[in-house]
Amino acid sequence: MNRLSSSESYLPIFRYPKTLSKSAKLIYRFLVITILLAAGTWIVYSTGGTSYAYPYVIILPVLLSAVWFGLPGAIFCAVTGGILLGPWMPLEVSSGTFQSTQNWLARTAFFLLIGTFSAGLFQSVRKANQRHLQALEIDQKTGLRTQAALMRGLERLLRRTRQEETPSSAILLLRMQDLWEILQSMGADTAERVVKDVAKRISQNIERPHRIYRFSKSELALILSGVSQEEVDSIFEIAKGVGEEETIVNGIPLRVQIIAGSYLIKENDQNAEVILNRARTGLSVAIEHNAPYRRYDPMFDQKTAERVQLIARVRKGLASQEFQLFYQPKMCLRTGQHIGSEALLRWFNHENKMVMPGLFMPKVESTTLIDPVTRFVIARACEDIRSHNLMSISLNFAINNLMNQSLVSDLGRIVSSYGVSPESLEIEITEGALIQDPTHAKEAVENLRDQGFKVSLDDFGTGYSSFQYLTHLPLSGLKIDRAFVINLEASADARTIMKSMISMARALKLEVTVEGIETEEQRKIVTDLGADLAQGFHFSTPLPLPQYLQWATERSQTAAQHLELKGSKSP
Ligand code: C2E
Ligand code: MG
Ligand code: MG
């Protein structure tokens, strides 16, 4: 980021602390030039007079005056320097010979020439620099101030907060959630117009003194002066309301969902970067918790530190093979047969204690570490299918896996390299992915289906449950969440809800799995309601591979005995 702001940047040795006030700066500069002029005069006198080379040391304060005070300063300094080395300065100190008037006048004229020329030069460089700065600080497309301007604005604000007793200020970072989709479907120009319009209307609706900046493609930053935290919160509500209003572009009404993070600026905040990071942390926490808004809280940083440590431990654990796959059987409700399993990750940490995925996967899923973790799961599942002839296996894909184009389009090739056919694998995705980025999610699901994988929607009913995407996606199945099973025996309403979910899925030709069946009664109910498959502790908990293989053998032996028994009973 370019932070050149004034002439002192050209001569770094003459920089002074940024915290100096304007008048202190003036005094400082004047003193430096006076000292240089006095030193120059003394050097000329003490080295024997103006007949030697030293008179030209006066050029240094002249140049500096040109930089600091422009043309008037340069002229004043050149004339002063000329006079100091003028009529009273001997040509030769030792012999007491004085200079001719022409001599010192010509020298003064030379100083004036240098001063005028350099003042002009510095002026044009300064102007070019200002133009460059302006271009950097104004977004060409929307006319809004840019991130560079925001950083400078924050630095300025911090200086003011430290120097004067100013009322509290705050930063509100606003993210336009659906802008990416507008950009994708209607192009960059439309998206830019939406940003401009939203920024303008937010600005119009805020009464408090403020400045609005375009922080990134889809983020706006508001610096608010003289506000309390409660006022910042209500300004967020205003911005949110603006996003919900329609923006008409080319006759099409568009809306954006706004989410935000805020931070109340303190006088001991170190720099603009810190302030911005805190507002950004608030925003990230809001995104993570699916909330519209979060104020920054120092606890967030502690959580981030814990999260970083956990991620480091998972990374290490992956390298030292502390992860294993457990398999939970999937049952066909109609025949009672075992038809495959879901692979579930387990971590045996350095103390060999089993850590459940709920304790680390949500954190891993939002980092790039999800890629190696999922690749490990895929590899291990394929090896197990290959070496133990396992039936169909379901694998869980996080949002970031589905959005990872190279993983999605390579999956067919990866599993084939283990000699496994894509038909043996089912990929479970969650509703979150479909909501966050429907266009990409759709492409990824289509890609997986084209390669021959089954794709089912996991934890159905716990998220946004928009039926709309079910009709648009080439899904093969739906897994109804355990939350809908718990009350099945006791509540007629729960049974009605389960029935309608199963009917809806069947109408869409999706294979229905009910998760979390724990009792025989629950099994009977979902079988009667027409579900296809079930999974749950009633059949088996997730098991390590050897136990799962044993369970499967025993299960098939019992099934065979049942068949035999049935056969012997029938006439
Ligand atoms: P999920 O994919 O919905 O997996 C089903 C979870 O329900 C499993 O929890 C399973 O042990 C539990 N469960 C199954 N039947 C019953 C039952 O009858 N009663 C109860 N109370 N629970 C039952 P688990 O293994 O702790 O996994 C939790 C979640 O972690 C999974 O939910 C999945 O979202 C995630 N996960 C697990 N392995 C992976 C993985 O390899 N990759 C990704 N991305 N996520 C994974
Ligand atoms: Mg699952
Ligand atoms: Mg599930």
Tab-separated table of C-alpha atoms and ligand atoms in Angstrom, residues 342 396 428 430 458-460 479-482 515 535, ligand 3:
chain	number	residue	atom	x	y	z
A	342	GLU	CA	-20.628	-44.300	6.274
A	396	ASN	CA	-18.495	-36.579	4.116
A	428	GLU	CA	-22.426	-36.519	1.512
A	430	THR	CA	-24.464	-30.328	3.659
A	458	ASP	CA	-26.659	-34.851	4.773
A	459	ASP	CA	-28.351	-33.560	7.944
A	460	PHE	CA	-31.451	-32.580	5.996
A	479	LYS	CA	-30.331	-38.068	4.764
A	480	ILE	CA	-32.930	-36.931	7.279
A	481	ASP	CA	-31.246	-35.669	10.428
A	482	ARG	CA	-31.386	-37.484	13.753
A	515	GLU	CA	-30.099	-41.115	10.523
A	535	GLN	CA	-28.397	-45.740	10.075
B	3	MG	MG	-25.757	-36.475	9.197
